[in-house]
GROMACS .gro file of C-alpha atoms in nm:
model
  475
    1MET     CA    1  11.432  13.938  11.497
    2SER     CA    2  11.514  13.686  11.226
    3SER     CA    3  11.867  13.660  11.091
    4PHE     CA    4  11.755  13.494  10.766
    5ILE     CA    5  11.872  13.680  10.455
    6GLN     CA    6  11.637  13.662  10.157
    7ASP     CA    7  11.790  13.546   9.828
    8THR     CA    8  11.676  13.788   9.557
    9ARG     CA    9  11.797  13.557   9.279
   10TYR     CA   10  11.472  13.365   9.321
   11ASP     CA   11  11.104  13.463   9.316
   12VAL     CA   12  11.061  13.310   9.665
   13ASP     CA   13  11.286  13.162   9.929
   14LEU     CA   14  11.059  12.861   9.985
   15PHE     CA   15  10.798  12.699   9.765
   16VAL     CA   16  10.586  12.435   9.940
   17ILE     CA   17  10.392  12.181   9.733
   18GLY     CA   18  10.105  12.050   9.948
   19GLY     CA   19   9.882  12.231  10.196
   20GLY     CA   20   9.848  11.960  10.459
   21SER     CA   21   9.967  11.962  10.818
   22GLY     CA   22  10.339  11.925  10.743
   23GLY     CA   23  10.349  12.172  10.457
   24VAL     CA   24  10.144  12.435  10.634
   25ARG     CA   25  10.356  12.416  10.950
   26ALA     CA   26  10.676  12.446  10.747
   27ALA     CA   27  10.539  12.744  10.553
   28ARG     CA   28  10.426  12.928  10.866
   29ILE     CA   29  10.751  12.875  11.056
   30ALA     CA   30  10.964  12.971  10.756
   31GLY     CA   31  10.756  13.284  10.711
   32GLY     CA   32  10.811  13.368  11.076
   33HIS     CA   33  11.185  13.347  11.018
   34GLY     CA   34  11.159  13.611  10.745
   35ALA     CA   35  11.149  13.389  10.437
   36ARG     CA   36  10.934  13.471  10.137
   37VAL     CA   37  10.705  13.169  10.115
   38ARG     CA   38  10.454  13.045   9.861
   39ILE     CA   39  10.244  12.730   9.908
   40ALA     CA   40  10.039  12.546   9.645
   41GLU     CA   41   9.744  12.319   9.721
   42GLU     CA   42   9.527  12.178   9.440
   43TYR     CA   43   9.239  12.060   9.661
   44ARG     CA   44   9.172  12.209  10.006
   45PHE     CA   45   9.409  12.342  10.269
   46GLY     CA   46   9.433  12.117  10.571
   47GLY     CA   47   9.535  11.799  10.393
   48THR     CA   48   9.430  11.445  10.470
   49CYS     CA   49   9.405  11.490  10.847
   50VAL     CA   50   9.171  11.787  10.848
   51ILE     CA   51   8.970  11.729  10.531
   52ARG     CA   52   8.938  11.352  10.491
   53GLY     CA   53   9.128  11.186  10.775
   54CYS     CA   54   9.169  11.202  11.149
   55VAL     CA   55   8.945  11.502  11.225
   56PRO     CA   56   8.627  11.396  11.041
   57LYS     CA   57   8.691  11.035  11.139
   58LYS     CA   58   8.709  11.129  11.508
   59LEU     CA   59   8.380  11.317  11.472
   60PHE     CA   60   8.231  10.993  11.337
   61VAL     CA   61   8.379  10.807  11.635
   62TYR     CA   62   8.207  11.047  11.875
   63ALA     CA   63   7.878  10.996  11.693
   64ALA     CA   64   7.912  10.618  11.710
   65ARG     CA   65   7.991  10.612  12.081
   66PHE     CA   66   7.656  10.760  12.174
   67ALA     CA   67   7.496  10.428  12.084
   68GLY     CA   68   7.689  10.254  12.360
   69GLU     CA   69   7.629  10.539  12.603
   70PHE     CA   70   7.253  10.514  12.554
   71THR     CA   71   7.270  10.140  12.622
   72ASP     CA   72   7.490  10.182  12.930
   73ALA     CA   73   7.265  10.455  13.069
   74ALA     CA   74   6.991  10.209  13.166
   75GLY     CA   75   7.210  10.050  13.433
   76PHE     CA   76   7.249  10.390  13.596
   77GLY     CA   77   6.878  10.461  13.617
   78TRP     CA   78   6.831  10.651  13.295
   79THR     CA   79   6.549  10.585  13.051
   80VAL     CA   80   6.633  10.699  12.701
   81GLN     CA   81   6.322  10.702  12.485
   82GLY     CA   82   6.288  10.791  12.122
   83ALA     CA   83   6.660  10.825  12.052
   84SER     CA   84   6.731  10.797  11.681
   85PHE     CA   85   7.025  10.862  11.453
   86ASP     CA   86   7.025  11.067  11.130
   87TRP     CA   87   7.326  11.013  10.903
   88PRO     CA   88   7.269  11.321  10.679
   89THR     CA   89   7.274  11.544  10.988
   90LEU     CA   90   7.612  11.403  11.090
   91ILE     CA   91   7.751  11.454  10.740
   92ALA     CA   92   7.625  11.813  10.719
   93ASN     CA   93   7.758  11.909  11.062
   94LYS     CA   94   8.090  11.741  10.988
   95ASP     CA   95   8.121  11.932  10.660
   96ARG     CA   96   8.050  12.260  10.837
   97GLU     CA   97   8.327  12.195  11.092
   98ILE     CA   98   8.577  12.095  10.823
   99ALA     CA   99   8.502  12.416  10.633
  100ARG     CA  100   8.566  12.614  10.951
  101LEU     CA  101   8.899  12.439  11.005
  102GLU     CA  102   9.009  12.496  10.647
  103ALA     CA  103   8.932  12.867  10.685
  104ALA     CA  104   9.143  12.870  11.002
  105TYR     CA  105   9.434  12.711  10.816
  106ARG     CA  106   9.411  12.976  10.547
  107ALA     CA  107   9.390  13.256  10.805
  108ASN     CA  108   9.699  13.129  10.986
  109LEU     CA  109   9.896  13.116  10.662
  110ASP     CA  110   9.783  13.465  10.573
  111ARG     CA  111   9.891  13.598  10.915
  112ALA     CA  112  10.233  13.442  10.861
  113GLY     CA  113  10.268  13.629  10.530
  114VAL     CA  114  10.253  13.311  10.321
  115GLU     CA  115  10.119  13.347   9.966
  116MET     CA  116   9.865  13.073   9.884
  117VAL     CA  117   9.816  12.926   9.538
  118ALA     CA  118   9.502  12.718   9.478
  119GLN     CA  119   9.630  12.497   9.198
  120ARG     CA  120   9.857  12.203   9.126
  121ALA     CA  121  10.232  12.256   9.121
  122VAL     CA  122  10.506  12.027   8.985
  123VAL     CA  123  10.883  12.033   9.013
  124GLU     CA  124  11.076  12.123   8.699
  125GLY     CA  125  11.425  12.150   8.843
  126PRO     CA  126  11.627  12.203   9.163
  127HIS     CA  127  11.493  12.557   9.194
  128THR     CA  128  11.193  12.564   8.958
  129VAL     CA  129  10.822  12.491   9.001
  130ARG     CA  130  10.552  12.507   8.733
  131LEU     CA  131  10.189  12.577   8.823
  132ALA     CA  132   9.888  12.428   8.644
  133ASP     CA  133   9.821  12.757   8.467
  134GLY     CA  134  10.173  12.755   8.319
  135THR     CA  135  10.329  13.004   8.560
  136VAL     CA  136  10.690  12.925   8.642
  137VAL     CA  137  10.819  13.010   8.990
  138THR     CA  138  11.181  12.996   9.104
  139ALA     CA  139  11.264  12.914   9.465
  140GLY     CA  140  11.577  12.888   9.673
  141THR     CA  141  11.429  12.580   9.844
  142ILE     CA  142  11.143  12.349   9.745
  143LEU     CA  143  10.952  12.139   9.999
  144ILE     CA  144  10.747  11.836   9.890
  145ALA     CA  145  10.458  11.777  10.134
  146THR     CA  146  10.199  11.608   9.915
  147GLY     CA  147  10.099  11.332  10.157
  148ALA     CA  148   9.952  10.999  10.048
  149HIS     CA  149   9.632  10.847   9.911
  150PRO     CA  150   9.445  10.519   9.971
  151ASN     CA  151   9.593  10.208   9.815
  152LEU     CA  152   9.341  10.031   9.590
  153GLY     CA  153   9.543   9.710   9.578
  154LEU     CA  154   9.524   9.458   9.295
  155ASP     CA  155   9.312   9.531   8.989
  156ILE     CA  156   9.042   9.281   9.079
  157PRO     CA  157   8.708   9.262   8.891
  158GLY     CA  158   8.476   9.538   9.011
  159ARG     CA  159   8.741   9.732   9.201
  160ALA     CA  160   8.583  10.055   9.077
  161LEU     CA  161   8.270   9.965   9.276
  162ALA     CA  162   8.458   9.990   9.606
  163ILE     CA  163   8.503  10.297   9.821
  164THR     CA  164   8.796  10.410  10.033
  165SER     CA  165   8.814  10.608  10.357
  166ASN     CA  166   8.776  10.923  10.144
  167GLU     CA  167   8.432  10.826  10.015
  168ALA     CA  168   8.324  10.669  10.345
  169LEU     CA  169   8.322  11.018  10.495
  170GLN     CA  170   8.086  11.144  10.224
  171LEU     CA  171   7.831  10.864  10.179
  172GLU     CA  172   7.479  10.990  10.116
  173ARG     CA  173   7.325  10.721  10.337
  174LEU     CA  174   7.435  10.485  10.611
  175PRO     CA  175   7.484  10.139  10.458
  176ARG     CA  176   7.289   9.847  10.603
  177ARG     CA  177   7.579   9.612  10.526
  178ILE     CA  178   7.944   9.685  10.457
  179VAL     CA  179   8.248   9.469  10.383
  180ILE     CA  180   8.581   9.627  10.473
  181GLN     CA  181   8.911   9.483  10.356
  182GLY     CA  182   9.210   9.555  10.578
  183GLY     CA  183   9.345   9.487  10.925
  184GLY     CA  184   9.506   9.821  11.008
  185TYR     CA  185   9.379  10.111  11.210
  186ILE     CA  186   9.181  10.278  10.930
  187ALA     CA  187   8.986   9.961  10.849
  188LEU     CA  188   8.918   9.885  11.213
  189GLU     CA  189   8.817  10.237  11.311
  190PHE     CA  190   8.559  10.254  11.033
  191ALA     CA  191   8.441   9.903  11.118
  192SER     CA  192   8.377  10.013  11.477
  193VAL     CA  193   8.196  10.328  11.368
  194PHE     CA  194   7.965  10.154  11.122
  195ALA     CA  195   7.891   9.867  11.361
  196ALA     CA  196   7.796  10.105  11.643
  197LEU     CA  197   7.563  10.295  11.409
  198GLY     CA  198   7.378   9.974  11.322
  199THR     CA  199   7.551   9.856  11.006
  200GLN     CA  200   7.625   9.485  10.960
  201VAL     CA  201   8.006   9.483  10.929
  202THR     CA  202   8.243   9.217  10.801
  203VAL     CA  203   8.618   9.279  10.805
  204VAL     CA  204   8.816   9.078  10.550
  205HIS     CA  205   9.185   9.049  10.636
  206ARG     CA  206   9.457   8.845  10.469
  207GLY     CA  207   9.645   8.795  10.797
  208ASP     CA  208   9.549   8.595  11.102
  209LYS     CA  209   9.564   8.892  11.342
  210LEU     CA  210   9.476   9.262  11.342
  211LEU     CA  211   9.705   9.565  11.377
  212ARG     CA  212  10.037   9.434  11.249
  213GLY     CA  213  10.325   9.576  11.450
  214PHE     CA  214  10.128   9.627  11.771
  215ASP     CA  215  10.186   9.417  12.082
  216GLU     CA  216  10.053   9.064  12.036
  217GLU     CA  217   9.825   9.078  12.340
  218ILE     CA  218   9.674   9.406  12.224
  219ARG     CA  219   9.602   9.245  11.887
  220ASP     CA  220   9.430   8.946  12.046
  221HIS     CA  221   9.230   9.152  12.296
  222LEU     CA  222   9.103   9.394  12.031
  223ALA     CA  223   8.978   9.115  11.803
  224LYS     CA  224   8.781   8.965  12.091
  225GLU     CA  225   8.634   9.300  12.196
  226MET     CA  226   8.536   9.405  11.844
  227SER     CA  227   8.365   9.069  11.790
  228GLN     CA  228   8.160   9.133  12.106
  229HIS     CA  229   8.064   9.471  11.957
  230GLY     CA  230   7.917   9.304  11.648
  231VAL     CA  231   8.203   9.308  11.396
  232ALA     CA  232   8.247   8.983  11.202
  233PHE     CA  233   8.594   8.884  11.081
  234ALA     CA  234   8.709   8.678  10.783
  235PHE     CA  235   9.077   8.612  10.852
  236GLY     CA  236   9.323   8.460  10.608
  237THR     CA  237   9.132   8.573  10.303
  238THR     CA  238   9.105   8.859  10.054
  239ILE     CA  239   8.847   9.004   9.817
  240GLU     CA  240   8.883   8.861   9.467
  241GLY     CA  241   8.592   9.034   9.297
  242ILE     CA  242   8.303   9.277   9.348
  243TYR     CA  243   7.987   9.243   9.140
  244GLU     CA  244   7.668   9.448   9.106
  245THR     CA  245   7.352   9.257   9.195
  246GLY     CA  246   7.085   9.521   9.145
  247GLU     CA  247   6.864   9.584   9.446
  248ALA     CA  248   7.061   9.328   9.649
  249GLY     CA  249   7.362   9.561   9.643
  250LYS     CA  250   7.703   9.408   9.573
  251ARG     CA  251   7.826   9.050   9.577
  252VAL     CA  252   8.175   9.013   9.720
  253ARG     CA  253   8.369   8.703   9.619
  254LEU     CA  254   8.636   8.602   9.874
  255SER     CA  255   8.953   8.406   9.802
  256ASP     CA  256   8.818   8.113  10.007
  257GLY     CA  257   8.524   8.080   9.768
  258ARG     CA  258   8.259   8.241   9.988
  259ASP     CA  259   8.027   8.517   9.872
  260LEU     CA  260   7.925   8.809  10.094
  261PHE     CA  261   7.656   9.064  10.013
  262ALA     CA  262   7.687   9.431  10.100
  263ASP     CA  263   7.563   9.778  10.014
  264GLU     CA  264   7.919   9.913  10.023
  265VAL     CA  265   8.265   9.758   9.994
  266MET     CA  266   8.552   9.955  10.145
  267LEU     CA  267   8.920   9.903  10.070
  268ALA     CA  268   9.145  10.008  10.359
  269ILE     CA  269   9.469   9.826  10.284
  270GLY     CA  270   9.719  10.105  10.330
  271ARG     CA  271   9.822  10.431  10.170
  272VAL     CA  272  10.054  10.525   9.883
  273PRO     CA  273  10.279  10.835   9.873
  274ASN     CA  274  10.160  11.106   9.632
  275VAL     CA  275  10.457  11.123   9.395
  276THR     CA  276  10.301  11.051   9.056
  277GLY     CA  277  10.324  11.337   8.809
  278LEU     CA  278  10.519  11.568   9.041
  279GLY     CA  279  10.823  11.583   8.813
  280LEU     CA  280  11.049  11.437   9.079
  281ASP     CA  281  11.227  11.199   8.842
  282ALA     CA  282  11.308  11.476   8.595
  283ALA     CA  283  11.445  11.688   8.879
  284GLY     CA  284  11.664  11.401   8.999
  285VAL     CA  285  11.479  11.334   9.326
  286GLU     CA  286  11.528  10.971   9.425
  287LEU     CA  287  11.252  10.747   9.559
  288ASN     CA  288  11.304  10.462   9.804
  289THR     CA  289  11.199  10.100   9.756
  290ASN     CA  290  10.848  10.181   9.886
  291GLY     CA  291  10.798  10.445   9.619
  292ALA     CA  292  10.827  10.727   9.871
  293VAL     CA  293  11.059  11.027   9.854
  294ALA     CA  294  11.395  10.925  10.002
  295VAL     CA  295  11.524  11.173  10.260
  296ASP     CA  296  11.803  11.199  10.515
  297ALA     CA  297  11.770  11.284  10.885
  298ARG     CA  298  11.722  11.652  10.793
  299SER     CA  299  11.441  11.571  10.543
  300ARG     CA  300  11.670  11.659  10.250
  301THR     CA  301  11.627  11.462   9.929
  302SER     CA  302  11.898  11.358   9.681
  303VAL     CA  303  11.872  11.712   9.541
  304PRO     CA  304  12.024  11.951   9.800
  305SER     CA  305  11.767  12.229   9.741
  306ILE     CA  306  11.464  11.998   9.762
  307TYR     CA  307  11.326  11.861  10.090
  308ALA     CA  308  11.025  11.644  10.179
  309VAL     CA  309  10.820  11.589  10.495
  310GLY     CA  310  10.515  11.393  10.604
  311ASP     CA  311  10.348  11.087  10.451
  312VAL     CA  312  10.513  11.135  10.112
  313THR     CA  313  10.837  11.018  10.279
  314ASP     CA  314  10.672  10.710  10.433
  315ARG     CA  315  10.864  10.740  10.760
  316VAL     CA  316  10.592  10.751  11.026
  317ALA     CA  317  10.253  10.833  10.874
  318LEU     CA  318  10.103  11.035  11.160
  319THR     CA  319   9.992  11.398  11.155
  320PRO     CA  320  10.192  11.513  11.461
  321VAL     CA  321  10.504  11.360  11.305
  322ALA     CA  322  10.451  11.550  10.979
  323ILE     CA  323  10.401  11.873  11.176
  324ARG     CA  324  10.725  11.825  11.369
  325GLU     CA  325  10.915  11.736  11.051
  326GLY     CA  326  10.789  12.054  10.885
  327HIS     CA  327  10.878  12.262  11.189
  328ALA     CA  328  11.228  12.109  11.219
  329PHE     CA  329  11.291  12.168  10.848
  330ALA     CA  330  11.191  12.535  10.865
  331ASP     CA  331  11.389  12.603  11.183
  332ALA     CA  332  11.701  12.442  11.038
  333VAL     CA  333  11.691  12.591  10.688
  334PHE     CA  334  11.551  12.937  10.761
  335GLY     CA  335  11.594  12.990  11.134
  336GLY     CA  336  11.948  12.870  11.189
  337LYS     CA  337  11.819  12.642  11.467
  338PRO     CA  338  11.867  12.280  11.361
  339TRP     CA  339  11.704  12.011  11.572
  340ALA     CA  340  11.606  11.651  11.513
  341VAL     CA  341  11.267  11.483  11.528
  342ASN     CA  342  11.258  11.202  11.785
  343TYR     CA  343  11.094  10.898  11.624
  344GLU     CA  344  11.157  10.666  11.919
  345VAL     CA  345  10.873  10.762  12.154
  346ILE     CA  346  10.558  10.833  11.951
  347PRO     CA  347  10.220  10.787  12.121
  348THR     CA  348   9.959  10.630  11.897
  349ALA     CA  349   9.586  10.578  11.932
  350VAL     CA  350   9.349  10.355  11.739
  351PHE     CA  351   8.994  10.485  11.779
  352THR     CA  352   8.819  10.152  11.763
  353GLU     CA  353   8.557  10.039  12.014
  354PRO     CA  354   8.722   9.996  12.256
  355GLU     CA  355   9.009  10.229  12.174
  356VAL     CA  356   9.377  10.140  12.179
  357GLY     CA  357   9.663  10.354  12.305
  358VAL     CA  358  10.031  10.262  12.280
  359VAL     CA  359  10.370  10.427  12.321
  360GLY     CA  360  10.716  10.280  12.298
  361LEU     CA  361  10.817   9.924  12.223
  362SER     CA  362  10.606   9.612  12.210
  363GLU     CA  363  10.736   9.306  12.390
  364ALA     CA  364  10.853   9.152  12.062
  365GLN     CA  365  11.030   9.470  11.952
  366ALA     CA  366  11.210   9.504  12.285
  367ARG     CA  367  11.318   9.140  12.276
  368ALA     CA  368  11.442   9.190  11.919
  369GLN     CA  369  11.677   9.458  12.052
  370GLY     CA  370  11.846   9.197  12.268
  371ARG     CA  371  11.687   9.306  12.596
  372ARG     CA  372  11.582   9.097  12.892
  373LEU     CA  373  11.241   9.213  13.003
  374ASP     CA  374  11.003   9.220  13.294
  375ILE     CA  375  10.638   9.223  13.190
  376TYR     CA  376  10.357   9.369  13.400
  377LYS     CA  377   9.996   9.348  13.286
  378THR     CA  378   9.639   9.351  13.406
  379ASP     CA  379   9.299   9.267  13.260
  380PHE     CA  380   8.994   9.392  13.449
  381ARG     CA  381   8.633   9.499  13.425
  382PRO     CA  382   8.607   9.879  13.459
  383LEU     CA  383   8.388  10.025  13.734
  384LYS     CA  384   8.145  10.167  13.478
  385ALA     CA  385   8.073   9.817  13.344
  386THR     CA  386   7.960   9.690  13.684
  387LEU     CA  387   7.631   9.877  13.647
  388SER     CA  388   7.605   9.907  13.270
  389GLY     CA  389   7.641   9.534  13.221
  390SER     CA  390   7.892   9.576  12.939
  391PRO     CA  391   8.116   9.271  12.888
  392SER     CA  392   8.413   9.487  12.784
  393ARG     CA  393   8.738   9.455  12.977
  394ILE     CA  394   9.036   9.688  12.998
  395PHE     CA  395   9.383   9.550  12.925
  396MET     CA  396   9.709   9.720  13.027
  397LYS     CA  397  10.069   9.614  12.981
  398LEU     CA  398  10.408   9.758  13.076
  399VAL     CA  399  10.726   9.642  12.903
  400VAL     CA  400  11.023   9.705  13.134
  401ASP     CA  401  11.396   9.667  13.069
  402GLN     CA  402  11.523   9.424  13.333
  403ALA     CA  403  11.872   9.571  13.357
  404SER     CA  404  11.785   9.941  13.393
  405ASP     CA  405  11.422   9.919  13.516
  406THR     CA  406  11.333  10.166  13.237
  407VAL     CA  407  10.976  10.145  13.106
  408LEU     CA  408  11.012  10.076  12.734
  409GLY     CA  409  10.648  10.044  12.634
  410VAL     CA  410  10.298  10.113  12.761
  411HIS     CA  411  10.003   9.935  12.596
  412LEU     CA  412   9.636   9.998  12.676
  413ILE     CA  413   9.301   9.899  12.537
  414GLY     CA  414   8.986  10.045  12.686
  415GLU     CA  415   8.797  10.369  12.736
  416GLY     CA  416   9.020  10.677  12.757
  417SER     CA  417   9.334  10.500  12.632
  418ALA     CA  418   9.429  10.782  12.396
  419GLU     CA  419   9.407  11.049  12.666
  420ILE     CA  420   9.609  10.837  12.909
  421MET     CA  421   9.874  10.766  12.647
  422GLN     CA  422   9.963  11.129  12.588
  423LEU     CA  423  10.095  11.160  12.945
  424ALA     CA  424  10.246  10.811  12.939
  425ALA     CA  425  10.451  10.936  12.643
  426LEU     CA  426  10.578  11.222  12.858
  427ALA     CA  427  10.694  10.971  13.120
  428LEU     CA  428  10.876  10.760  12.861
  429ASN     CA  429  11.040  11.067  12.707
  430LEU     CA  430  11.176  11.151  13.051
  431GLY     CA  431  11.316  10.799  13.086
  432ALA     CA  432  11.080  10.690  13.365
  433THR     CA  433  11.154  10.363  13.541
  434LYS     CA  434  10.912  10.111  13.685
  435ALA     CA  435  11.015  10.242  14.027
  436ASP     CA  436  10.904  10.591  13.917
  437PHE     CA  437  10.565  10.447  13.821
  438ASP     CA  438  10.546  10.268  14.159
  439ARG     CA  439  10.625  10.589  14.349
  440THR     CA  440  10.345  10.777  14.173
  441MET     CA  441  10.031  10.822  14.381
  442ALA     CA  442   9.725  10.655  14.234
  443LEU     CA  443   9.421  10.860  14.134
  444HIS     CA  444   9.124  10.665  14.264
  445PRO     CA  445   8.880  10.557  14.135
  446SER     CA  446   9.009  10.554  13.778
  447SER     CA  447   9.124  10.303  13.524
  448ALA     CA  448   9.452  10.489  13.476
  449GLU     CA  449   9.553  10.421  13.836
  450GLU     CA  450   9.625  10.062  13.737
  451LEU     CA  451   9.935  10.186  13.553
  452VAL     CA  452  10.096  10.284  13.883
  453THR     CA  453   9.960  10.002  14.100
  454MET     CA  454  10.080   9.700  13.901
  455ARG     CA  455  10.331   9.550  14.146
  456SER     CA  456  10.334   9.181  14.057
  457LYS     CA  457  10.560   9.084  13.772
  458HIS     CA  458  10.363   8.874  13.527
  459ALA     CA  459  10.657   8.731  13.336
  460SER     CA  460  11.015   8.779  13.227
  461SER     CA  461  11.124   8.757  12.864
  462ASP     CA  462  11.464   8.670  12.724
  463PRO     CA  463  11.597   8.833  12.406
  464LEU     CA  464  11.488   8.678  12.078
  465PRO     CA  465  11.744   8.446  11.916
  466GLU     CA  466  11.967   8.644  11.683
  467ALA     CA  467  11.828   8.470  11.376
  468SER     CA  468  11.477   8.595  11.446
  469ALA     CA  469  11.558   8.929  11.609
  470GLN     CA  470  11.368   9.146  11.364
  471ALA     CA  471  11.118   9.383  11.517
  472THR     CA  472  10.806   9.456  11.320
  473PRO     CA  473  10.763   9.830  11.254
  474ALA     CA  474  10.515   9.980  11.497
  475PHE     CA  475  10.338  10.182  11.230
   0.00000   0.00000   0.00000
């Protein structure tokens, strides 16, 4: 039985702006605590993750992996004849699944007693929201959960000709050639998908390595593996212009003077918090230097009655994080059960080919904290590759605190890394030591067994000098 007392001075106790993962979780939990909740979403319930992010992207990843499976099958005695791929079928089936998920989101909100509003809402004051149709709603608490959108970068010539991850999920046909700008997980995941499906892919990246913030050896290993899977890289350069060339598609001018030709050009250079036009400035809600909503540890903004969760706060832009932030907010404000989100041990996967899984600190980040480290790592050919003939190799690395023997970071690249990493995160949350890993019985034959059979220390690392002890953010 909830102890929350509804405040009849307001139309609702909670008004949520944004129907993505964080906003929906907050609305449902608050409703369960007895609050009167209304949530506004101007597009589709489910947000970036469900509608145009991780869920449809993972479906694309599954589709792309069949190409490799068909190739590998020959080494195991299979003959696969007549296999072909149809892009429109994938798009149609993906759209059907997304529609089902959106309906499930709506049903869950309805069961929690949350009133849904299918239109844009903006903040007009500490306790006031205005809908697109002019309706004014008062609320005891307002939650901003509007997420983020793709960053289009500089206003280069022809920028309007480019697509983002949003449009990549809705293309009418599979491009023969695509140029993707970016070196983060979104750019690389789409590069892997398109390459596996037969597209000629070039990744243009201003840096000299991929996946900024990840462990250096993971970054190097992934670049090598993706190159073997047919992805071309143009490091140390950017796109300076995109030009229509008729039947030849688009001409892409690079900063090093080269021209590339492609059917599609995709910009995947980060995401920007959705704060424009929300009325936050008029309400007195402060933004941080990144243009995101500034919040404290409880997700409260500079206005005591207004909170924010998820990507709009630019803390850790991951769906499970937004969900936990929304849940913690609702429990604290409406359930009388305050608790804090733990940002220290967050498992992360990059669904490239091969996929990456990490949790905890990289070697550089641990050294930047002033720790002396023991490093354990292995690089091997998986059993499956012995018959398939694949050149891919699995890489694993453990970062261990020398003084306490605590495992600070686990870094994998290879098949099944994401699934392995979920349980590795459990071990790190429990404070597992290297001795705990060593005592764990191996599951043979598996790739994961290598995590508990690495006995030989590869290296020891001293702390970084104080002048350079700045860890790069992991995300």
